[in-house]
XYZ file of C-alpha atoms in Angstrom:
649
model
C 25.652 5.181 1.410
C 24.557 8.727 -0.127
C 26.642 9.446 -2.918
C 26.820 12.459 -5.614
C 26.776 12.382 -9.093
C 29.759 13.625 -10.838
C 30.279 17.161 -11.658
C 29.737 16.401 -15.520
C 26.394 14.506 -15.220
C 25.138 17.569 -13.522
C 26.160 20.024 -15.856
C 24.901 17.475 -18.810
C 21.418 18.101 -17.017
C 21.180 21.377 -17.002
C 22.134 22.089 -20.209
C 19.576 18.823 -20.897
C 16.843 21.038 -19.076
C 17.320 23.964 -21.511
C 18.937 26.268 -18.989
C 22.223 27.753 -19.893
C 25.662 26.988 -17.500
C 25.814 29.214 -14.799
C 28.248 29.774 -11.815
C 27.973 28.000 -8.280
C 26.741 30.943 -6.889
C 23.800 31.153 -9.017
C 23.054 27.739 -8.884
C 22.857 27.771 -4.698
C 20.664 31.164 -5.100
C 18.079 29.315 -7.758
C 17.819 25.989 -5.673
C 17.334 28.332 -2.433
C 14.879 29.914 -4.171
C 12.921 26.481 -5.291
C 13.179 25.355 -1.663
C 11.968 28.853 -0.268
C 8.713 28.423 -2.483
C 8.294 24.712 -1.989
C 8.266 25.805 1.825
C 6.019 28.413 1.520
C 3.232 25.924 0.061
C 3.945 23.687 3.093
C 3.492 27.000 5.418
C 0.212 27.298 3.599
C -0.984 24.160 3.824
C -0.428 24.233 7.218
C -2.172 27.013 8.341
C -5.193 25.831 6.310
C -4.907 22.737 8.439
C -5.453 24.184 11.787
C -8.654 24.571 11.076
C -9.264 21.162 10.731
C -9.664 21.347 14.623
C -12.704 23.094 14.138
C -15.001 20.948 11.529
C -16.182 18.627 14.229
C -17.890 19.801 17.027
C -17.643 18.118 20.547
C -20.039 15.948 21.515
C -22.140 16.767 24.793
C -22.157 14.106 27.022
C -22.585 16.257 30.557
C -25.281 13.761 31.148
C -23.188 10.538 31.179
C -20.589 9.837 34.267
C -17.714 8.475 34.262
C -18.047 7.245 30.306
C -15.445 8.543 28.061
C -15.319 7.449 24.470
C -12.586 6.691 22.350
C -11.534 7.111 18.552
C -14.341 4.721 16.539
C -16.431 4.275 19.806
C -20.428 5.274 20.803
C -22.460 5.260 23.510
C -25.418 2.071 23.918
C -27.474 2.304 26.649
C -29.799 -0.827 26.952
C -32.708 -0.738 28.829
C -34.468 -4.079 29.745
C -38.283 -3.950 30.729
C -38.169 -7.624 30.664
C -39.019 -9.923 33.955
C -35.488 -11.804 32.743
C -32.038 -10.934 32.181
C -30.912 -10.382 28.659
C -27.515 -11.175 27.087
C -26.320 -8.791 24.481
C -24.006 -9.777 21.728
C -22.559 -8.187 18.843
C -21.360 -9.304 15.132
C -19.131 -7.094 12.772
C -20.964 -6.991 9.109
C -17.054 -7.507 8.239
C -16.301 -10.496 9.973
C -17.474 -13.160 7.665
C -19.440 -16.700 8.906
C -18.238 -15.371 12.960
C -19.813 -16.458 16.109
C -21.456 -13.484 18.151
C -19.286 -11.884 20.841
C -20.509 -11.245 24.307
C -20.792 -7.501 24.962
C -22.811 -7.894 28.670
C -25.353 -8.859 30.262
C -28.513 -6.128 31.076
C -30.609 -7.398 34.717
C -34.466 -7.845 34.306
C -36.348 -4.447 35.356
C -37.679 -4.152 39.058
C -41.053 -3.847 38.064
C -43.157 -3.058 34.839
C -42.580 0.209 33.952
C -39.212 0.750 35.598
C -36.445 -1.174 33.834
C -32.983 -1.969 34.289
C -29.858 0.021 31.970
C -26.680 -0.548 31.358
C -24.255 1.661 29.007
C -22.059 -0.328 26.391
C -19.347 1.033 23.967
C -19.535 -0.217 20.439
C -17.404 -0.028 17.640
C -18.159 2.604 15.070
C -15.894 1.305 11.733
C -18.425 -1.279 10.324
C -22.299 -2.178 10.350
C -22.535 -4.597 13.480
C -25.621 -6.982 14.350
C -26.757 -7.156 18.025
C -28.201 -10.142 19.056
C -30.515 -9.838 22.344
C -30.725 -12.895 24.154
C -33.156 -14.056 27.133
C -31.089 -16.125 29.907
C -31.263 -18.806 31.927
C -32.761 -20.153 28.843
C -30.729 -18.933 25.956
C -33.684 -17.701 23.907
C -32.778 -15.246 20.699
C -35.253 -12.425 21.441
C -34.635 -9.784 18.462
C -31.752 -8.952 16.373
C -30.626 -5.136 15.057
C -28.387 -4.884 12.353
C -27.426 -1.006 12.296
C -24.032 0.940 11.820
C -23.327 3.481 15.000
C -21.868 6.787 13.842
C -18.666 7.569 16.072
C -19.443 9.391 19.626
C -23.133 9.370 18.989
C -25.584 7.989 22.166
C -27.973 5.734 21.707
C -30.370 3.853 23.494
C -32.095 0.086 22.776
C -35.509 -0.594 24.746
C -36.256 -4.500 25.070
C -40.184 -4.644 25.787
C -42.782 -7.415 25.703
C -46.023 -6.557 23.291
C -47.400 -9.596 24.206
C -46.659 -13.425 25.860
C -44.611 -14.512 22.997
C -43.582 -11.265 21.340
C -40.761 -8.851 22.345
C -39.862 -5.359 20.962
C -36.233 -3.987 20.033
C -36.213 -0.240 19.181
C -33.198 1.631 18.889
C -33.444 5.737 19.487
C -30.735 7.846 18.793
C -30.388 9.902 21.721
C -27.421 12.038 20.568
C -26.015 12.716 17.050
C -22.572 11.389 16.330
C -19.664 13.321 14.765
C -18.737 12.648 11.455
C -15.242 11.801 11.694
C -14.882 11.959 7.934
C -14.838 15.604 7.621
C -11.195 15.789 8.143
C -10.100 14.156 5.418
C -12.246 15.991 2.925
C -10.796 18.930 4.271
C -7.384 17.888 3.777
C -8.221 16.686 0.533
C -9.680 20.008 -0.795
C -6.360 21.778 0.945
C -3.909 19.779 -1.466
C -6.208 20.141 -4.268
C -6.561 23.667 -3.991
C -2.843 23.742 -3.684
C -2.148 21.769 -6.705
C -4.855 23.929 -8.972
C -2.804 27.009 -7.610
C 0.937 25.673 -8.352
C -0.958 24.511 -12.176
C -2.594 27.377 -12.764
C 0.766 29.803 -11.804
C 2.951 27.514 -14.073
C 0.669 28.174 -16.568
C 0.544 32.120 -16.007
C 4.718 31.905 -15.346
C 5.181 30.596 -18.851
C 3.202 33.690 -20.637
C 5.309 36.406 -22.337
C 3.617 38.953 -20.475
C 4.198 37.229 -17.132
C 7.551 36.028 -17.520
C 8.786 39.122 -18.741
C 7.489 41.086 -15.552
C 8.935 38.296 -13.294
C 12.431 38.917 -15.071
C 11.976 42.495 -14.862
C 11.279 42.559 -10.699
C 14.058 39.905 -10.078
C 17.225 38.958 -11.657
C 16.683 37.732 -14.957
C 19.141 34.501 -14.389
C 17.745 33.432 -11.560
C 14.392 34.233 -12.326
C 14.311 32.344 -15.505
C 15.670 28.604 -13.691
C 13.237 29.457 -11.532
C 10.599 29.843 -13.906
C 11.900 26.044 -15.823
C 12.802 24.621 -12.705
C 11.627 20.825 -11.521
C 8.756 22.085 -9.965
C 6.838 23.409 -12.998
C 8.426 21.913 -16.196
C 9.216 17.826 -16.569
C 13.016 17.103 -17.467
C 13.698 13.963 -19.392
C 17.662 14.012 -19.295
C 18.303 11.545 -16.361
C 19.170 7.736 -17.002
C 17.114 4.612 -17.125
C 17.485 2.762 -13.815
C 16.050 1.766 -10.354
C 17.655 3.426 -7.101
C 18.390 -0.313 -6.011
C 20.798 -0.500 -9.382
C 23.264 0.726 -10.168
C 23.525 3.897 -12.982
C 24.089 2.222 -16.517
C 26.686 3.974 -18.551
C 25.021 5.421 -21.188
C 22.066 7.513 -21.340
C 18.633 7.661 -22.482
C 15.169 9.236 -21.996
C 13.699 8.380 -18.512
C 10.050 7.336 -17.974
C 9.093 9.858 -15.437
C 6.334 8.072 -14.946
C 8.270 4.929 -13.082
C 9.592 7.421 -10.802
C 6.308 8.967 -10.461
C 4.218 5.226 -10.126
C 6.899 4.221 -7.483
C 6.393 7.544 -5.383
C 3.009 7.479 -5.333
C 3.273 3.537 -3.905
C 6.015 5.183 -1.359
C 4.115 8.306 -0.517
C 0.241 6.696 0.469
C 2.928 3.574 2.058
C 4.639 6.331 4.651
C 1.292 8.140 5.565
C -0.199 4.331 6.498
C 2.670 3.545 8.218
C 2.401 6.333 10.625
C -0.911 6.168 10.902
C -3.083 7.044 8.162
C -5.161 9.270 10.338
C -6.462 6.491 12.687
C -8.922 5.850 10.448
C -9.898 1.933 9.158
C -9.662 2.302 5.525
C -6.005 3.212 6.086
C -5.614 0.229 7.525
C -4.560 -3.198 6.663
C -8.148 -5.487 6.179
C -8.887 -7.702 8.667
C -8.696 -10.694 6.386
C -10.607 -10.716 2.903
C -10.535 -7.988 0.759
C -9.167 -4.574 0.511
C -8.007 -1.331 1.613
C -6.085 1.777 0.863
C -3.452 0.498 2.729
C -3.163 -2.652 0.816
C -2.353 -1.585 -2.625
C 0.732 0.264 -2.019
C 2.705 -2.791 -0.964
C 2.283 -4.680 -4.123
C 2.513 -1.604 -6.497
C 5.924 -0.832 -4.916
C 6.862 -4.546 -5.515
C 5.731 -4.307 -9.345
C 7.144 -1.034 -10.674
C 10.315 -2.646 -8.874
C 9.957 -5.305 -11.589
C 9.817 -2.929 -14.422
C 12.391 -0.570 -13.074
C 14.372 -4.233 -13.374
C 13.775 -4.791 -17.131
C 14.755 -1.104 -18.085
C 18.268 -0.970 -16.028
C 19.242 -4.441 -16.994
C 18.527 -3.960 -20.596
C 20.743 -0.409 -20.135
C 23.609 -2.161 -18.534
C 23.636 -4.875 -20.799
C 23.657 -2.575 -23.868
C 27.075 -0.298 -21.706
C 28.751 -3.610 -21.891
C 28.233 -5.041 -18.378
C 28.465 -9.196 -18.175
C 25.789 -11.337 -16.947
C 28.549 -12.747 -14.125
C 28.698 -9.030 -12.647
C 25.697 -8.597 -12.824
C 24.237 -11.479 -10.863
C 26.971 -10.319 -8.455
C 25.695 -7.078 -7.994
C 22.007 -8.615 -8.047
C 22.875 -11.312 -4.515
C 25.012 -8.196 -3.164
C 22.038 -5.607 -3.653
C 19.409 -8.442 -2.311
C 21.576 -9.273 0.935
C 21.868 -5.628 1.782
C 17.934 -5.571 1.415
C 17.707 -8.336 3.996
C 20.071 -7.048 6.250
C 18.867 -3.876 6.284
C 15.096 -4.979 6.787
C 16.161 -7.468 9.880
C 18.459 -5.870 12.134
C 17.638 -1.989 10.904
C 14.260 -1.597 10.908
C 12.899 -4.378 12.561
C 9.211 -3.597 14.215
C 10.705 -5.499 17.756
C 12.517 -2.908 18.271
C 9.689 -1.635 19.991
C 9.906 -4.297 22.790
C 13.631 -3.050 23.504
C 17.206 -4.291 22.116
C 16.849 -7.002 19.808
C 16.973 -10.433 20.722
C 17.855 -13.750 18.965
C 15.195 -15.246 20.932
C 12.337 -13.219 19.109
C 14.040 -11.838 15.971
C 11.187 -11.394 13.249
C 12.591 -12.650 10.025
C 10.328 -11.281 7.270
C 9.305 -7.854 6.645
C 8.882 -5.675 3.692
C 12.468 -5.173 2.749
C 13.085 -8.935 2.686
C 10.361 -9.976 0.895
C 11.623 -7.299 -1.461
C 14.946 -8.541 -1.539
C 13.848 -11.635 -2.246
C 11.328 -10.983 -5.370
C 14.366 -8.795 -6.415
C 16.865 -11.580 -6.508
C 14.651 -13.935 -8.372
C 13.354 -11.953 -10.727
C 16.392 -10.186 -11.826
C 18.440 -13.142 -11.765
C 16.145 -14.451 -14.459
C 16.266 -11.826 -16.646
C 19.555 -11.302 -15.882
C 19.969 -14.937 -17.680
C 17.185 -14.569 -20.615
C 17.295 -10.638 -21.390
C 18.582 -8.975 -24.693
C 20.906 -6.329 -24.616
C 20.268 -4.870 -28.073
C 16.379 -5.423 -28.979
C 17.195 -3.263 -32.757
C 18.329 -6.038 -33.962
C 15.594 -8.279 -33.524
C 12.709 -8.758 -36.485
C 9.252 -7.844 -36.783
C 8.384 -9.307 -39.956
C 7.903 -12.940 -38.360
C 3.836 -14.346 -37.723
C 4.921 -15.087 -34.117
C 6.375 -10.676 -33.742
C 3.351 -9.403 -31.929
C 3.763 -11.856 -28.921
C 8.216 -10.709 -28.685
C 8.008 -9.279 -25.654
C 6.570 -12.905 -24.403
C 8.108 -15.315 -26.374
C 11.313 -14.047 -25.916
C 11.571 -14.598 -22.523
C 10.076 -17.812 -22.261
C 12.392 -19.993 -19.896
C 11.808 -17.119 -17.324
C 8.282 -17.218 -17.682
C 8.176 -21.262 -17.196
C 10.182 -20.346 -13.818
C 7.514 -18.385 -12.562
C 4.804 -20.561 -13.765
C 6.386 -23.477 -11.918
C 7.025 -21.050 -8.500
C 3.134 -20.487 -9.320
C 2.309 -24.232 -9.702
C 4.323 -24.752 -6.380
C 1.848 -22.295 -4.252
C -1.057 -23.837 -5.140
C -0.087 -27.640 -4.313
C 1.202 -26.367 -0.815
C -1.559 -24.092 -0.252
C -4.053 -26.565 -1.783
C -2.569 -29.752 -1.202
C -0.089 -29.464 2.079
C -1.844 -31.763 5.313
C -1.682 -29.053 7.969
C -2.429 -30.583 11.834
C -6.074 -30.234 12.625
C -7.174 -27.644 10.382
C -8.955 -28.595 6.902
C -6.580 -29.048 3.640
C -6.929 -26.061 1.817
C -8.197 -23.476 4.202
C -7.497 -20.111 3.984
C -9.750 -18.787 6.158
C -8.473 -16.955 9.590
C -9.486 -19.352 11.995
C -10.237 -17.321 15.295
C -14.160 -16.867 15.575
C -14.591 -16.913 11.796
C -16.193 -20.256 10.221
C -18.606 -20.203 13.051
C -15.148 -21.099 15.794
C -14.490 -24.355 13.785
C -10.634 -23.659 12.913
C -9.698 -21.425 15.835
C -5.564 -22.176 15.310
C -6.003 -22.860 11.666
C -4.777 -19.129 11.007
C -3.606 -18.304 7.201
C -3.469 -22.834 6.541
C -0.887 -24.075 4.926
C 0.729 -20.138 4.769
C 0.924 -19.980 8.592
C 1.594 -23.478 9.009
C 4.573 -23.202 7.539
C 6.235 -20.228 8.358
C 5.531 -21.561 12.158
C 6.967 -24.919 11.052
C 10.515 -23.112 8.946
C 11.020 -19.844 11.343
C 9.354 -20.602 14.667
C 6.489 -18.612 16.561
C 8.896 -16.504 18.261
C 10.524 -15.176 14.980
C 7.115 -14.032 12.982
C 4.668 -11.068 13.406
C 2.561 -11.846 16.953
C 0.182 -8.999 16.182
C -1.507 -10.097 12.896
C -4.555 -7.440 11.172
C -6.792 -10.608 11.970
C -7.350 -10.022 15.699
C -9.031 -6.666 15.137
C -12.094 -8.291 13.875
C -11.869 -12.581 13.960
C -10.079 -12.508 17.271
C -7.437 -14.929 16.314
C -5.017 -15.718 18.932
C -2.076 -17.349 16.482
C 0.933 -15.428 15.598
C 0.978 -14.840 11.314
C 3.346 -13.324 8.965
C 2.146 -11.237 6.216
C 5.256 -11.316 4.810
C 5.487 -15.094 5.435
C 7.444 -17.829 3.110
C 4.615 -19.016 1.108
C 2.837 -15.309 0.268
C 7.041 -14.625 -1.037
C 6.158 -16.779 -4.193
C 3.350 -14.455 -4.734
C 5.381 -11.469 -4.428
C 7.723 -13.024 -7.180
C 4.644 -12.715 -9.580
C 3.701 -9.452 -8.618
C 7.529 -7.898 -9.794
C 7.951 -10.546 -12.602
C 4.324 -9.075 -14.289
C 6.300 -5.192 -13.441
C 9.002 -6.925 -15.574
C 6.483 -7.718 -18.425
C 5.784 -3.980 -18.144
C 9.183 -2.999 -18.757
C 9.337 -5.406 -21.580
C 6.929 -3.706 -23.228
C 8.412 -0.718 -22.936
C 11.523 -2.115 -24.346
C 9.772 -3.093 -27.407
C 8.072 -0.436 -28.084
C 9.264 2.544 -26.733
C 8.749 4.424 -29.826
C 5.354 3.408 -30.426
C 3.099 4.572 -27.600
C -0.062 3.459 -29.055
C 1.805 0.007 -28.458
C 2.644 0.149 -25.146
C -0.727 1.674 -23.723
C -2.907 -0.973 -26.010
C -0.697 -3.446 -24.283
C -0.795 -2.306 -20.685
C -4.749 -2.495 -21.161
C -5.100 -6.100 -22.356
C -2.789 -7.005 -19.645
C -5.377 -4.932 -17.125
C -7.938 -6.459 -18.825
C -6.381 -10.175 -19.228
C -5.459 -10.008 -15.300
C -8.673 -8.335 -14.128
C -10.530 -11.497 -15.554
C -8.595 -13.878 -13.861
C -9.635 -11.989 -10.759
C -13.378 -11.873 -11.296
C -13.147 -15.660 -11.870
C -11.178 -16.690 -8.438
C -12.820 -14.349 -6.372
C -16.636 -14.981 -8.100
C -16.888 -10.967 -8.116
C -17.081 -11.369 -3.754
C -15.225 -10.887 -1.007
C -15.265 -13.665 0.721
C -17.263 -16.681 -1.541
C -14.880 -17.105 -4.304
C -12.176 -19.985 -5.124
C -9.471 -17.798 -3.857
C -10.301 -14.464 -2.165
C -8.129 -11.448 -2.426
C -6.402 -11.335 0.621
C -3.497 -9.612 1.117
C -2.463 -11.265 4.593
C -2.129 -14.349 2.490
C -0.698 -12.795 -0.670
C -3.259 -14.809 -2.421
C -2.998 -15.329 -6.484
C -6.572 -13.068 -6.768
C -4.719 -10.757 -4.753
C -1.991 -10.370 -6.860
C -3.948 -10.482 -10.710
C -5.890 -7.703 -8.932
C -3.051 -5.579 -7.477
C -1.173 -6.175 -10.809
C -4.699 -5.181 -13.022
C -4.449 -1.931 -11.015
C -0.742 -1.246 -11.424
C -1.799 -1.336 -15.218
C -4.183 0.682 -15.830
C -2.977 3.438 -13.207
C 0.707 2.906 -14.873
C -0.990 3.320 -18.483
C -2.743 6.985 -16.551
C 0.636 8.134 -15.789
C 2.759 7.264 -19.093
C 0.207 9.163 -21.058
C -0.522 12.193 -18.866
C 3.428 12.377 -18.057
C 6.042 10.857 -21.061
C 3.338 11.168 -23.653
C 1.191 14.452 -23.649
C 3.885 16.353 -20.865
C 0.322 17.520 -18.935
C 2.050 17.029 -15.868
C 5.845 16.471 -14.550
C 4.999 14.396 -11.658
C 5.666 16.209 -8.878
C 5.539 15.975 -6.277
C 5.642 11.922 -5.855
C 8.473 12.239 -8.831
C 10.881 13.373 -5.900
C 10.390 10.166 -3.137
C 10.001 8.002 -6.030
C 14.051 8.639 -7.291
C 15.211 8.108 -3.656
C 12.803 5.771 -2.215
C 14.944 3.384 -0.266
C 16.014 6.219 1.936
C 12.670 7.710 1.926
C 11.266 4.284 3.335
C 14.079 3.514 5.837
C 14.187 6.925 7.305
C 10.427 7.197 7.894
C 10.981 3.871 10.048
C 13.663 5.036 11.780
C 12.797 8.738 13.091
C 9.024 7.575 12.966
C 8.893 8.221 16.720
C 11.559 11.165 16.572
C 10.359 15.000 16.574
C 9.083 16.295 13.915
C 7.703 13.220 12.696
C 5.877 12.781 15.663
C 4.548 14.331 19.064
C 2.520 14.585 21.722
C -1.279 15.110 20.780
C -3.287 16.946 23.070
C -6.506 14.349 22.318
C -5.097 11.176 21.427
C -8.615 9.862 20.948
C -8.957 12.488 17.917
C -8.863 11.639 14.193
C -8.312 14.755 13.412
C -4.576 15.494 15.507
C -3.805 11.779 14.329
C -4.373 13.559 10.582
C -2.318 16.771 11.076
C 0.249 14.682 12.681
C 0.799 11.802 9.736
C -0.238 14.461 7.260
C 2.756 16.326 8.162
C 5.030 13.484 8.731
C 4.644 12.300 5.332
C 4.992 15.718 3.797
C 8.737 16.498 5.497
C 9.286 13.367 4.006
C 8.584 14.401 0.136
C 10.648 17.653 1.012
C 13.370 15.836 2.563
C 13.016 14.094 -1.113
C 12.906 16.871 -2.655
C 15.778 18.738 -1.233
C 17.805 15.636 -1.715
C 17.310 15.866 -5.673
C 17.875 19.349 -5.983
C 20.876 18.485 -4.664
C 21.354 15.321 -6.827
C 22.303 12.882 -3.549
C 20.650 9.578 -4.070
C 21.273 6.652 -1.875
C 21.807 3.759 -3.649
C 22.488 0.105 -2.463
């Protein structure tokens, strides 16, 4: 439940911050007047977005009946001038080794000269292949390989030049939209926004300026407002994750974990509503990546550094290692709980049933890397690292060596995912495969969905009780139910927070050398990024093991975790280094992010989180809606912290 931090630790903060003790009242009137402003950039923002509405202009099709085009969708009229009927199939660029689709059938013409049409929609998201096909006999008469623009009209003439030689030409009859304007608009809104709030902390913080801001207002509220959260970084509050518990003694906090893990939560929440309706926000089909699949796995690995830091803090207050593997099972069946029966996505069929219950999910697969990796450091960490020498040969290598039985553990959990993905029999489908089955591998493996992965979670939870509408039928048509959050991926996800771990390890050891810590956070981007270019041969789809993220594949994972690296390395510099930037606004949803993320799945259908569009079919409403969304929620986060309410679990 929410709770409050005591009366002292909030007075130890301000006084922390540089501001001097003031009353209540004054205190209520400065955090109104931090709200007031952070409101008024939201206003702004707003009103810039409205015109949004007006980037794209509608597309005239007064000359089609009875054809109305969706989100991602144009216009193909085929004409055939053959003397036979032609079959028209289609191939997404995406979909790797598929079988063509049927998209219909076009009559021969009437007579030379007059042919036959018929009007098609195709999809709009990825470079497709049409394949033109003569029938009775199935004859392959041309291909086009082209990428329609969304609502644009186009038209493909099938001609004969000769006896054995037949012409494909495809005419663009009408000029789609581009649907991408929207989000550069958006994009230059919040960067405009965030040059303005820079450039007026800067200006705040001159003599000249602050001393005419003091002399229009009142000079004590005037000056909090002037060092308050939103322009200058504080550093008072205590080491720990908002899954743990607060340690007892204090120390210097990395704004930059706070900041990493909002910046996972904050791209997570605008996905999850939507993203925009737009395919790069969305999960990939099978192989490769997205926008939407790096936030997952970030969240999971700053969890594993947020791990190393509060344990090492809680060990040092005095806390046992029995209490705290207590607290660790407590904190990871709450997880669970909470991601089963709370926000469960089969909700959306109606009340819950024991007959269809989906087991995994997000919070459960975090509960689970949470349990396992903090029960091993739990067993392995040091409490007081001061202590330890530097003098010995094997010194530079501590922050490895010293943990070793926990890194056999996850070696072993490593060793166990490939033998069952690698090794496990699974009933007609290849040993091994990891492809999606469906209409990929030319139809082969049509129910070999995910291998061994799928295989088992359909043999340990049932087909009823994992996720029936799996990113793969958007573009390999699968048909079997798969969990991305299955069993097997969960040993993945275990890596993933353990390598976060190593991160907070590091900045264990050397927290007063930050040469140290950044050198080391690159040869671990470096060391991991290998790894990847050798399992995945530098391809999407041809390597040893692909990065997949349905599959939580190891490529996946040295990937994800090479990212998390070098973007954590960005943010410890720029932030608890060189103090360029405080971190806001991701600094806010980042220190209360298990309430951000279960409220956004709760109220995601509630007002104003949601409402009803005017054009459904429109990319940009779908923005201005999930752009909003996720913005009340960083407020929401905001306000919370101003407040100092933190849920914890």
């Amino acid at each position: 439940m929410a709770k409050r931090k005591p009366e002292e630790n909030r007075k130890h903060s301000s006084s922390a911050g540089g501001a001097k003790p003031d009353k209540r009242k004054e205190m209520k009137q400065s955090e109104r007047a931090n709200i007031y402003f952070f409101a008024t950039i939201v206003v702004i923002a707003a009103v810039c977005v409205v015109p949004l509405t007006a980037e794209i202009p509608a597309p005239d099709f007064r000359h089609l009946k009875h054809f109305a085009l969706k989100m991602d969708e144009a216009l193909l009229r085929v004409s055939n001038d053959l003397e036979t009927e032609v079959l028209v199939s289609w191939r997404s660029e995406r979909c790797y080794q598929c079988l063509f689709q049927h998209l219909g059938v076009v009559p021969a013409g009437s007579s030379p000269g007059q042919p036959s049409s018929v009007n098609f929609t195709v999809s709009t998201q990825h470079e497709i292949t049409l394949q033109l096909n003569s029938t009775p006999e199935v004859k392959e008469l041309c291909t086009v390989q082209f990428h329609f623009g969304e609502h644009g009209n186009y038209s493909l003439w099938v001609k004969n030049l000769n006896v054995s030689l037949t012409n494909c030409s495809l005419l663009t009859s009408s000029d789609p939209v581009n649907s991408n304007i929207p989000i550069l608009v958006a994009f230059f809104i919040f960067l405009g926004l965030a040059l303005m709030f820079a450039v007026g902390s800067r200006l705040l913080r001159l003599g000249v300026v602050r001393g005419f801001v003091l002399r229009i207002s009142g000079s004590i509220e005037a000056e909090r407002f002037i060092n308050s959260e939103l322009g200058s970084p504080r550093t008072d509050a205590l080491v720990t994750d908002n899954i743990l518990p607060y340690p007892a003694n204090t120390s210097r906090r990395l704004r930059s974990l706070d900041t990493f893990r909002g910046f996972s939560l904050v791209i997570m929440v605008f996905v999850n509503y939507g993203g925009g309706r737009y395919w790069f926000f969305r999960h990939s089909s099978w192989n490769g990546l997205t926008v939407a699949d790096l936030v997952f796995p970030w969240f999971v690995f700053i969890m594993g550094t947020s791990i190393a830091l509060s344990i090492n803090s809680m060990l040092r207050g005095g806390m046992s290692r029995s209490s705290l593997l207590r607290k660790v099972l407590w904190r990871s069946t709450q997880l669970f709980l909470i991601g089963v029966f709370i926000i469960n996505p089969n909700y959306c069929l109606g009340p819950l049933s024991l007959d269809n219950l989906r087991i995994p999910g997000v919070l459960q697969r975090l509960a689970w890397s949470y349990l396992v990796v903090a029960s091993l450091d739990v067993l392995v960490a040091r409490g007081h690292l001061d202590i330890l020498t530097t003098d010995a040969w094997w010194s530079p290598g501590l922050d490895i060596l010293l943990y070793w039985p926990a890194w056999l553990c996850v070696l072993l959990l490593e060793l166990l995912w490939l033998c069952l993905t690698f090794l496990l029999p699974v009933p007609d489908c290849p040993t091994g495969y990891l492809g999606p089955g469906g209409i990929g591998d030319m139809g082969l493996h049509v129910n070999c969905t995910g291998g061994a992965a799928g295989y088992i979670d359909r043999w340990l939870l049932g087909e009823n009780h994992i996720y029936q509408t799996p990113s793969s039928r958007v573009i390999y048509a699968t048909q079997m139910p798969f969990d991305p959050e299955g069993v097997l991926g969960s040993i993945n996800s275990v890596l993933m927070a353990f390598l976060g771990l190593q991160a907070g390890k590091i900045l264990l050891h050397y927290r007063d050398v930050p040469t140290s810590v950044i050198s080391r956070f690159l040869l671990w981007g470096l060391f991991l990024g290998t790894i990847s270019a050798l399992l995945t041969e530098c391809s999407t789809d041809k390597g040893f093991i692909p990065v997949n993220k349905n599959l939580w594949s190891l490529s996946y994972v040295t990937t994800l975790a090479c990212f998390a690296f070098v973007l954590l390395v960005l943010l410890y510099y720029i932030i608890d280094v060189k103090k360029w930037w405080s971190g806001a606004p991701f600094y806010y949803p980042g220190m209360n992010s298990i309430l951000v993320y279960v409220g956004h799945e709760v109220f995601e259908d509630y007002f104003p989180f949601r409402w009803r569009m005017a054009n459904s079919q429109s990319h940009t409403e779908h923005l201005i809606q999930n752009v909003v969304a996720t913005s009340l929620w960083v407020i929401i986060a905001y306000i919370l912290y101003r407040k100092r309410i933190f849920w914890k679990i």
